[in-house]
PDB file of C-alpha atoms in Angstrom:
ATOM      1  CA  UNK A   1      13.733  19.247  -5.379  1.00 77.00           C
ATOM      2  CA  UNK A   2      12.117  16.521  -7.436  1.00 84.00           C
ATOM      3  CA  UNK A   3       9.240  17.712  -9.555  1.00 90.00           C
ATOM      4  CA  UNK A   4       7.039  17.111 -12.556  1.00 94.00           C
ATOM      5  CA  UNK A   5       5.847  19.954 -14.755  1.00 95.00           C
ATOM      6  CA  UNK A   6       2.868  20.031 -17.065  1.00 96.00           C
ATOM      7  CA  UNK A   7       3.123  23.513 -18.568  1.00 96.00           C
ATOM      8  CA  UNK A   8      -0.345  23.596 -20.105  1.00 96.00           C
ATOM      9  CA  UNK A   9      -3.429  23.798 -17.926  1.00 95.00           C
ATOM     10  CA  UNK A  10      -5.609  23.063 -20.920  1.00 96.00           C
ATOM     11  CA  UNK A  11      -5.149  21.712 -24.416  1.00 98.00           C
ATOM     12  CA  UNK A  12      -7.857  22.140 -27.051  1.00 98.00           C
ATOM     13  CA  UNK A  13      -7.851  19.975 -30.161  1.00 97.00           C
ATOM     14  CA  UNK A  14     -10.335  19.285 -32.935  1.00 98.00           C
ATOM     15  CA  UNK A  15     -11.521  15.722 -33.295  1.00 98.00           C
ATOM     16  CA  UNK A  16      -9.388  13.781 -35.754  1.00 97.00           C
ATOM     17  CA  UNK A  17      -6.334  15.976 -35.257  1.00 98.00           C
ATOM     18  CA  UNK A  18      -3.188  14.818 -33.485  1.00 98.00           C
ATOM     19  CA  UNK A  19      -2.742  15.813 -29.872  1.00 97.00           C
ATOM     20  CA  UNK A  20       0.236  16.337 -27.594  1.00 98.00           C
ATOM     21  CA  UNK A  21       0.188  16.860 -23.837  1.00 98.00           C
ATOM     22  CA  UNK A  22       3.542  18.008 -22.525  1.00 98.00           C
ATOM     23  CA  UNK A  23       5.442  16.798 -19.469  1.00 98.00           C
ATOM     24  CA  UNK A  24       8.931  17.448 -18.181  1.00 97.00           C
ATOM     25  CA  UNK A  25      10.493  16.174 -15.008  1.00 95.00           C
ATOM     26  CA  UNK A  26      13.316  16.932 -12.646  1.00 93.00           C
ATOM     27  CA  UNK A  27      14.308  13.734 -10.881  1.00 88.00           C
ATOM     28  CA  UNK A  28      17.715  12.228 -10.341  1.00 83.00           C
ATOM     29  CA  UNK A  29      18.614   8.813 -11.621  1.00 82.00           C
ATOM     30  CA  UNK A  30      16.426   6.752 -13.924  1.00 84.00           C
ATOM     31  CA  UNK A  31      12.862   7.091 -12.696  1.00 88.00           C
ATOM     32  CA  UNK A  32       9.760   5.285 -13.806  1.00 92.00           C
ATOM     33  CA  UNK A  33       7.456   7.572 -15.832  1.00 94.00           C
ATOM     34  CA  UNK A  34       3.687   7.312 -16.158  1.00 95.00           C
ATOM     35  CA  UNK A  35       0.601   8.881 -17.659  1.00 97.00           C
ATOM     36  CA  UNK A  36      -2.776   8.614 -15.996  1.00 96.00           C
ATOM     37  CA  UNK A  37      -6.207   9.850 -17.068  1.00 96.00           C
ATOM     38  CA  UNK A  38      -9.001  10.993 -14.779  1.00 94.00           C
ATOM     39  CA  UNK A  39     -12.658  11.341 -15.687  1.00 91.00           C
ATOM     40  CA  UNK A  40     -14.990  13.456 -13.517  1.00 87.00           C
ATOM     41  CA  UNK A  41     -15.473  12.127  -9.998  1.00 83.00           C
ATOM     42  CA  UNK A  42     -13.366   9.076 -10.726  1.00 85.00           C
ATOM     43  CA  UNK A  43      -9.989   7.778  -9.657  1.00 87.00           C
ATOM     44  CA  UNK A  44      -7.001   7.712 -11.954  1.00 91.00           C
ATOM     45  CA  UNK A  45      -6.713   5.201 -14.763  1.00 93.00           C
ATOM     46  CA  UNK A  46      -3.308   4.001 -15.890  1.00 93.00           C
ATOM     47  CA  UNK A  47      -2.501   4.804 -19.537  1.00 96.00           C
ATOM     48  CA  UNK A  48       1.116   3.882 -20.050  1.00 95.00           C
ATOM     49  CA  UNK A  49       4.564   3.733 -18.506  1.00 94.00           C
ATOM     50  CA  UNK A  50       8.219   3.994 -19.376  1.00 94.00           C
ATOM     51  CA  UNK A  51      10.611   1.822 -17.446  1.00 91.00           C
ATOM     52  CA  UNK A  52      13.462   1.164 -19.845  1.00 88.00           C
ATOM     53  CA  UNK A  53      14.069   0.271 -23.469  1.00 89.00           C
ATOM     54  CA  UNK A  54      12.384   1.789 -26.523  1.00 92.00           C
ATOM     55  CA  UNK A  55      11.794   5.510 -26.076  1.00 94.00           C
ATOM     56  CA  UNK A  56       8.362   5.325 -27.706  1.00 96.00           C
ATOM     57  CA  UNK A  57       5.866   3.683 -25.418  1.00 96.00           C
ATOM     58  CA  UNK A  58       2.404   2.622 -26.518  1.00 96.00           C
ATOM     59  CA  UNK A  59      -0.483   2.493 -24.102  1.00 95.00           C
ATOM     60  CA  UNK A  60      -4.235   2.255 -23.763  1.00 92.00           C
ATOM     61  CA  UNK A  61      -6.823   3.879 -26.051  1.00 94.00           C
ATOM     62  CA  UNK A  62      -4.299   4.593 -28.808  1.00 96.00           C
ATOM     63  CA  UNK A  63      -2.114   6.842 -26.690  1.00 97.00           C
ATOM     64  CA  UNK A  64       1.644   6.803 -26.818  1.00 98.00           C
ATOM     65  CA  UNK A  65       4.426   8.732 -25.140  1.00 98.00           C
ATOM     66  CA  UNK A  66       7.961   9.560 -26.114  1.00 96.00           C
ATOM     67  CA  UNK A  67      10.710   9.509 -23.537  1.00 95.00           C
ATOM     68  CA  UNK A  68      13.527  11.984 -24.166  1.00 95.00           C
ATOM     69  CA  UNK A  69      16.291  11.673 -21.626  1.00 92.00           C
ATOM     70  CA  UNK A  70      18.318  14.664 -22.774  1.00 93.00           C
ATOM     71  CA  UNK A  71      15.287  16.939 -22.513  1.00 95.00           C
ATOM     72  CA  UNK A  72      13.878  15.100 -19.479  1.00 94.00           C
ATOM     73  CA  UNK A  73      10.504  15.007 -21.180  1.00 96.00           C
ATOM     74  CA  UNK A  74       7.761  12.451 -21.524  1.00 97.00           C
ATOM     75  CA  UNK A  75       5.103  13.959 -23.791  1.00 98.00           C
ATOM     76  CA  UNK A  76       1.818  12.156 -24.336  1.00 98.00           C
ATOM     77  CA  UNK A  77       0.603  11.850 -27.905  1.00 98.00           C
ATOM     78  CA  UNK A  78      -2.213  10.472 -29.998  1.00 98.00           C
ATOM     79  CA  UNK A  79      -2.355  10.576 -33.805  1.00 97.00           C
ATOM     80  CA  UNK A  80      -6.105  11.198 -34.040  1.00 97.00           C
ATOM     81  CA  UNK A  81      -8.096  12.630 -31.131  1.00 97.00           C
ATOM     82  CA  UNK A  82     -11.582  11.497 -30.154  1.00 97.00           C
ATOM     83  CA  UNK A  83     -14.210  13.505 -28.297  1.00 96.00           C
ATOM     84  CA  UNK A  84     -14.170  10.748 -25.677  1.00 95.00           C
ATOM     85  CA  UNK A  85     -10.509  11.557 -24.955  1.00 96.00           C
ATOM     86  CA  UNK A  86     -11.660  14.720 -23.194  1.00 96.00           C
ATOM     87  CA  UNK A  87     -10.499  14.344 -19.588  1.00 96.00           C
ATOM     88  CA  UNK A  88      -7.828  15.377 -17.099  1.00 96.00           C
ATOM     89  CA  UNK A  89      -4.380  13.925 -17.734  1.00 97.00           C
ATOM     90  CA  UNK A  90      -1.605  13.538 -15.196  1.00 96.00           C
ATOM     91  CA  UNK A  91       2.048  12.880 -15.803  1.00 97.00           C
ATOM     92  CA  UNK A  92       3.773  11.130 -12.905  1.00 94.00           C
ATOM     93  CA  UNK A  93       7.214  10.011 -11.881  1.00 93.00           C
ATOM     94  CA  UNK A  94       8.348   7.376  -9.420  1.00 89.00           C
ATOM     95  CA  UNK A  95      11.940   8.125  -8.428  1.00 83.00           C
ATOM     96  CA  UNK A  96      12.513   4.928  -6.505  1.00 73.00           C
ATOM     97  CA  UNK A  97      12.071   1.360  -7.636  1.00 71.00           C
ATOM     98  CA  UNK A  98      10.347   0.084  -4.522  1.00 72.00           C
ATOM     99  CA  UNK A  99       6.558  -0.197  -4.395  1.00 68.00           C
ATOM    100  CA  UNK A 100       6.811   1.932  -1.265  1.00 73.00           C
ATOM    101  CA  UNK A 101       8.279   4.842  -3.221  1.00 81.00           C
ATOM    102  CA  UNK A 102       6.103   7.904  -3.497  1.00 85.00           C
ATOM    103  CA  UNK A 103       4.832   8.964  -6.878  1.00 88.00           C
ATOM    104  CA  UNK A 104       5.207  12.596  -7.851  1.00 89.00           C
ATOM    105  CA  UNK A 105       2.367  14.011  -9.954  1.00 92.00           C
ATOM    106  CA  UNK A 106       2.249  16.922 -12.311  1.00 94.00           C
ATOM    107  CA  UNK A 107      -0.437  19.556 -11.933  1.00 93.00           C
ATOM    108  CA  UNK A 108      -2.610  17.988 -14.608  1.00 95.00           C
ATOM    109  CA  UNK A 109      -3.679  19.079 -18.095  1.00 96.00           C
ATOM    110  CA  UNK A 110      -7.288  19.255 -19.109  1.00 96.00           C
ATOM    111  CA  UNK A 111      -7.711  17.931 -22.632  1.00 97.00           C
ATOM    112  CA  UNK A 112     -10.749  19.142 -24.527  1.00 97.00           C
ATOM    113  CA  UNK A 113     -11.589  17.624 -27.881  1.00 97.00           C
ATOM    114  CA  UNK A 114     -14.178  19.504 -29.927  1.00 96.00           C
ATOM    115  CA  UNK A 115     -16.333  17.692 -32.488  1.00 95.00           C
TER     116      UNK A 115
ATOM    117  CA  UNK B   1      -4.233  -4.585 -14.453  1.00 64.00           C
ATOM    118  CA  UNK B   2      -4.615  -4.836 -10.729  1.00 69.00           C
ATOM    119  CA  UNK B   3      -7.777  -3.592  -9.095  1.00 87.00           C
ATOM    120  CA  UNK B   4      -8.060  -1.286  -6.124  1.00 93.00           C
ATOM    121  CA  UNK B   5     -11.536  -0.863  -4.715  1.00 93.00           C
ATOM    122  CA  UNK B   6     -12.483   2.163  -2.650  1.00 95.00           C
ATOM    123  CA  UNK B   7     -15.691   2.476  -0.662  1.00 96.00           C
ATOM    124  CA  UNK B   8     -17.898   4.444  -0.377  1.00 96.00           C
ATOM    125  CA  UNK B   9     -17.920   6.383  -3.643  1.00 95.00           C
ATOM    126  CA  UNK B  10     -19.603   9.298  -1.965  1.00 95.00           C
ATOM    127  CA  UNK B  11     -20.691  10.183   1.536  1.00 97.00           C
ATOM    128  CA  UNK B  12     -22.486  13.068   3.185  1.00 97.00           C
ATOM    129  CA  UNK B  13     -22.039  13.528   6.903  1.00 96.00           C
ATOM    130  CA  UNK B  14     -22.880  16.050   9.574  1.00 97.00           C
ATOM    131  CA  UNK B  15     -20.246  18.319  10.982  1.00 97.00           C
ATOM    132  CA  UNK B  16     -18.597  16.777  14.041  1.00 97.00           C
ATOM    133  CA  UNK B  17     -19.090  13.153  13.019  1.00 97.00           C
ATOM    134  CA  UNK B  18     -16.457  10.729  11.762  1.00 97.00           C
ATOM    135  CA  UNK B  19     -16.297   9.010   8.403  1.00 97.00           C
ATOM    136  CA  UNK B  20     -14.369   5.891   7.437  1.00 97.00           C
ATOM    137  CA  UNK B  21     -13.166   5.229   3.888  1.00 97.00           C
ATOM    138  CA  UNK B  22     -11.941   1.775   2.890  1.00 97.00           C
ATOM    139  CA  UNK B  23      -9.357   0.933   0.278  1.00 95.00           C
ATOM    140  CA  UNK B  24      -8.885  -2.674  -0.796  1.00 94.00           C
ATOM    141  CA  UNK B  25      -6.431  -4.254  -3.179  1.00 91.00           C
ATOM    142  CA  UNK B  26      -8.476  -7.030  -4.727  1.00 90.00           C
ATOM    143  CA  UNK B  27      -5.939  -9.178  -6.512  1.00 84.00           C
ATOM    144  CA  UNK B  28      -2.565  -8.410  -5.020  1.00 82.00           C
ATOM    145  CA  UNK B  29      -0.994  -7.787  -1.654  1.00 84.00           C
ATOM    146  CA  UNK B  30      -0.050  -4.224  -0.909  1.00 84.00           C
ATOM    147  CA  UNK B  31       2.372  -3.600   1.922  1.00 84.00           C
ATOM    148  CA  UNK B  32       2.142   0.090   1.124  1.00 88.00           C
ATOM    149  CA  UNK B  33      -0.876   2.161   0.180  1.00 92.00           C
ATOM    150  CA  UNK B  34      -1.170   5.880  -0.334  1.00 94.00           C
ATOM    151  CA  UNK B  35      -3.935   8.340   0.491  1.00 96.00           C
ATOM    152  CA  UNK B  36      -4.470  11.478  -1.554  1.00 95.00           C
ATOM    153  CA  UNK B  37      -6.743  14.445  -1.401  1.00 95.00           C
ATOM    154  CA  UNK B  38      -7.807  16.294  -4.502  1.00 92.00           C
ATOM    155  CA  UNK B  39      -9.333  19.752  -4.588  1.00 87.00           C
ATOM    156  CA  UNK B  40     -11.458  20.828  -7.558  1.00 83.00           C
ATOM    157  CA  UNK B  41      -9.458  21.190 -10.759  1.00 78.00           C
ATOM    158  CA  UNK B  42      -6.209  20.495  -8.930  1.00 83.00           C
ATOM    159  CA  UNK B  43      -3.667  17.729  -8.773  1.00 87.00           C
ATOM    160  CA  UNK B  44      -3.473  15.023  -6.151  1.00 90.00           C
ATOM    161  CA  UNK B  45      -2.000  15.972  -2.812  1.00 92.00           C
ATOM    162  CA  UNK B  46      -0.353  13.099  -0.981  1.00 93.00           C
ATOM    163  CA  UNK B  47      -1.657  12.974   2.570  1.00 95.00           C
ATOM    164  CA  UNK B  48       0.028   9.900   3.963  1.00 95.00           C
ATOM    165  CA  UNK B  49       1.708   6.612   3.249  1.00 93.00           C
ATOM    166  CA  UNK B  50      -0.030   3.649   4.842  1.00 90.00           C
ATOM    167  CA  UNK B  51       2.249   0.812   5.915  1.00 86.00           C
ATOM    168  CA  UNK B  52       0.904  -2.638   6.714  1.00 86.00           C
ATOM    169  CA  UNK B  53       1.423  -3.486  10.355  1.00 84.00           C
ATOM    170  CA  UNK B  54       2.973  -0.185  11.330  1.00 86.00           C
ATOM    171  CA  UNK B  55       2.169   3.488  11.720  1.00 89.00           C
ATOM    172  CA  UNK B  56       1.363   5.594   8.717  1.00 92.00           C
ATOM    173  CA  UNK B  57       3.760   8.261   7.543  1.00 93.00           C
ATOM    174  CA  UNK B  58       2.068  11.625   7.184  1.00 95.00           C
ATOM    175  CA  UNK B  59       3.077  14.445   4.883  1.00 94.00           C
ATOM    176  CA  UNK B  60       3.927  17.796   6.334  1.00 94.00           C
ATOM    177  CA  UNK B  61       0.855  19.781   7.292  1.00 94.00           C
ATOM    178  CA  UNK B  62      -1.492  16.795   7.496  1.00 95.00           C
ATOM    179  CA  UNK B  63      -2.987  16.283  10.958  1.00 94.00           C
ATOM    180  CA  UNK B  64      -2.484  12.659  11.926  1.00 93.00           C
ATOM    181  CA  UNK B  65      -5.054  12.853  14.714  1.00 95.00           C
ATOM    182  CA  UNK B  66      -7.667  14.087  12.306  1.00 96.00           C
ATOM    183  CA  UNK B  67      -6.946  11.695   9.475  1.00 97.00           C
ATOM    184  CA  UNK B  68      -6.513   8.310  11.099  1.00 96.00           C
ATOM    185  CA  UNK B  69      -5.012   5.615   8.922  1.00 95.00           C
ATOM    186  CA  UNK B  70      -5.072   1.918   9.669  1.00 91.00           C
ATOM    187  CA  UNK B  71      -3.449  -0.733   7.488  1.00 90.00           C
ATOM    188  CA  UNK B  72      -4.249  -3.916   9.356  1.00 82.00           C
ATOM    189  CA  UNK B  73      -3.841  -6.372   6.489  1.00 88.00           C
ATOM    190  CA  UNK B  74      -2.054  -6.654   3.171  1.00 87.00           C
ATOM    191  CA  UNK B  75      -5.272  -5.909   1.303  1.00 90.00           C
ATOM    192  CA  UNK B  76      -7.010  -3.239   3.354  1.00 93.00           C
ATOM    193  CA  UNK B  77      -6.213   0.290   4.426  1.00 94.00           C
ATOM    194  CA  UNK B  78      -8.734   2.645   5.989  1.00 96.00           C
ATOM    195  CA  UNK B  79      -8.822   6.414   6.326  1.00 97.00           C
ATOM    196  CA  UNK B  80     -11.021   7.854   9.059  1.00 97.00           C
ATOM    197  CA  UNK B  81     -11.789  11.545   8.990  1.00 97.00           C
ATOM    198  CA  UNK B  82     -12.503  12.370  12.614  1.00 97.00           C
ATOM    199  CA  UNK B  83     -14.718  15.220  13.778  1.00 97.00           C
ATOM    200  CA  UNK B  84     -15.299  16.244  10.210  1.00 97.00           C
ATOM    201  CA  UNK B  85     -15.859  19.881   9.305  1.00 96.00           C
ATOM    202  CA  UNK B  86     -17.021  21.488   6.067  1.00 96.00           C
ATOM    203  CA  UNK B  87     -13.418  22.322   5.139  1.00 95.00           C
ATOM    204  CA  UNK B  88     -12.706  18.578   5.069  1.00 96.00           C
ATOM    205  CA  UNK B  89     -15.099  18.238   2.130  1.00 96.00           C
ATOM    206  CA  UNK B  90     -13.032  16.959  -0.748  1.00 95.00           C
ATOM    207  CA  UNK B  91     -12.307  14.060  -3.078  1.00 94.00           C
ATOM    208  CA  UNK B  92     -10.151  11.397  -1.415  1.00 96.00           C
ATOM    209  CA  UNK B  93      -8.297   8.792  -3.460  1.00 95.00           C
ATOM    210  CA  UNK B  94      -6.261   5.793  -2.385  1.00 95.00           C
ATOM    211  CA  UNK B  95      -3.671   3.881  -4.352  1.00 93.00           C
ATOM    212  CA  UNK B  96      -1.545   0.792  -4.075  1.00 90.00           C
ATOM    213  CA  UNK B  97       1.621   0.219  -6.000  1.00 80.00           C
ATOM    214  CA  UNK B  98       2.531  -2.875  -7.901  1.00 76.00           C
ATOM    215  CA  UNK B  99       6.024  -3.610  -9.092  1.00 77.00           C
ATOM    216  CA  UNK B 100       6.024  -0.583 -11.361  1.00 81.00           C
ATOM    217  CA  UNK B 101       2.832   1.441 -11.688  1.00 82.00           C
ATOM    218  CA  UNK B 102       0.321   2.468  -9.050  1.00 86.00           C
ATOM    219  CA  UNK B 103      -3.325   1.492  -9.155  1.00 90.00           C
ATOM    220  CA  UNK B 104      -5.996   3.832  -7.887  1.00 92.00           C
ATOM    221  CA  UNK B 105      -9.329   3.443  -6.210  1.00 93.00           C
ATOM    222  CA  UNK B 106     -12.412   5.086  -7.660  1.00 93.00           C
ATOM    223  CA  UNK B 107     -12.248   7.916  -5.160  1.00 93.00           C
ATOM    224  CA  UNK B 108     -14.604   9.057  -2.404  1.00 95.00           C
ATOM    225  CA  UNK B 109     -16.463  12.350  -2.561  1.00 95.00           C
ATOM    226  CA  UNK B 110     -16.878  13.552   1.032  1.00 96.00           C
ATOM    227  CA  UNK B 111     -19.318  16.340   1.758  1.00 97.00           C
ATOM    228  CA  UNK B 112     -19.583  17.622   5.313  1.00 97.00           C
ATOM    229  CA  UNK B 113     -22.703  19.655   6.059  1.00 96.00           C
TER     230      UNK B 113
END
């Protein structure tokens, strides 16, 4: 079965330190990979995506993600965390290339940045 | 990026009444839209795929007669929660996909009292 795993329910980081939010996937073929962020009582905001090309993808708000095909991972990273980065983060995969293809979401990781 | 507008942001209704939630793609045409339900501190659960001009495709376990979906145009999909009950209280989110990524509405907090 196709799936996305976010092994950490919560990640706690001090402001100014680097952060990593982990994601691995189990999908056949060459899927599209995404990270989204959700603030309380809001919809999801797109952060970044990997389609093809350079394994290091840069996105919004200073976030980046590294695609590793051999490990089927797509970890989200930021060199220096901000308190305002505290939110719920979702890794997602779209197995098919059509806009009608369903997106598979991970369970979410709550990122907490302490001052 | 593309904008998906969802309305209302929150709604409180009495048990037994019906509630309609609208999802609009403001700057692109969406032949397919998706409806999700999110429980507190949990991930998104796909409820159904809304197809313009045809019947929606519901996920297993989702009652199609309770959650009516209409996708009458390329920019509008609606979700109607019929005969709502307190257990239907939840956060509902719609999305529309572009060529690559999906764009999400702001979500609707439904509270049934």
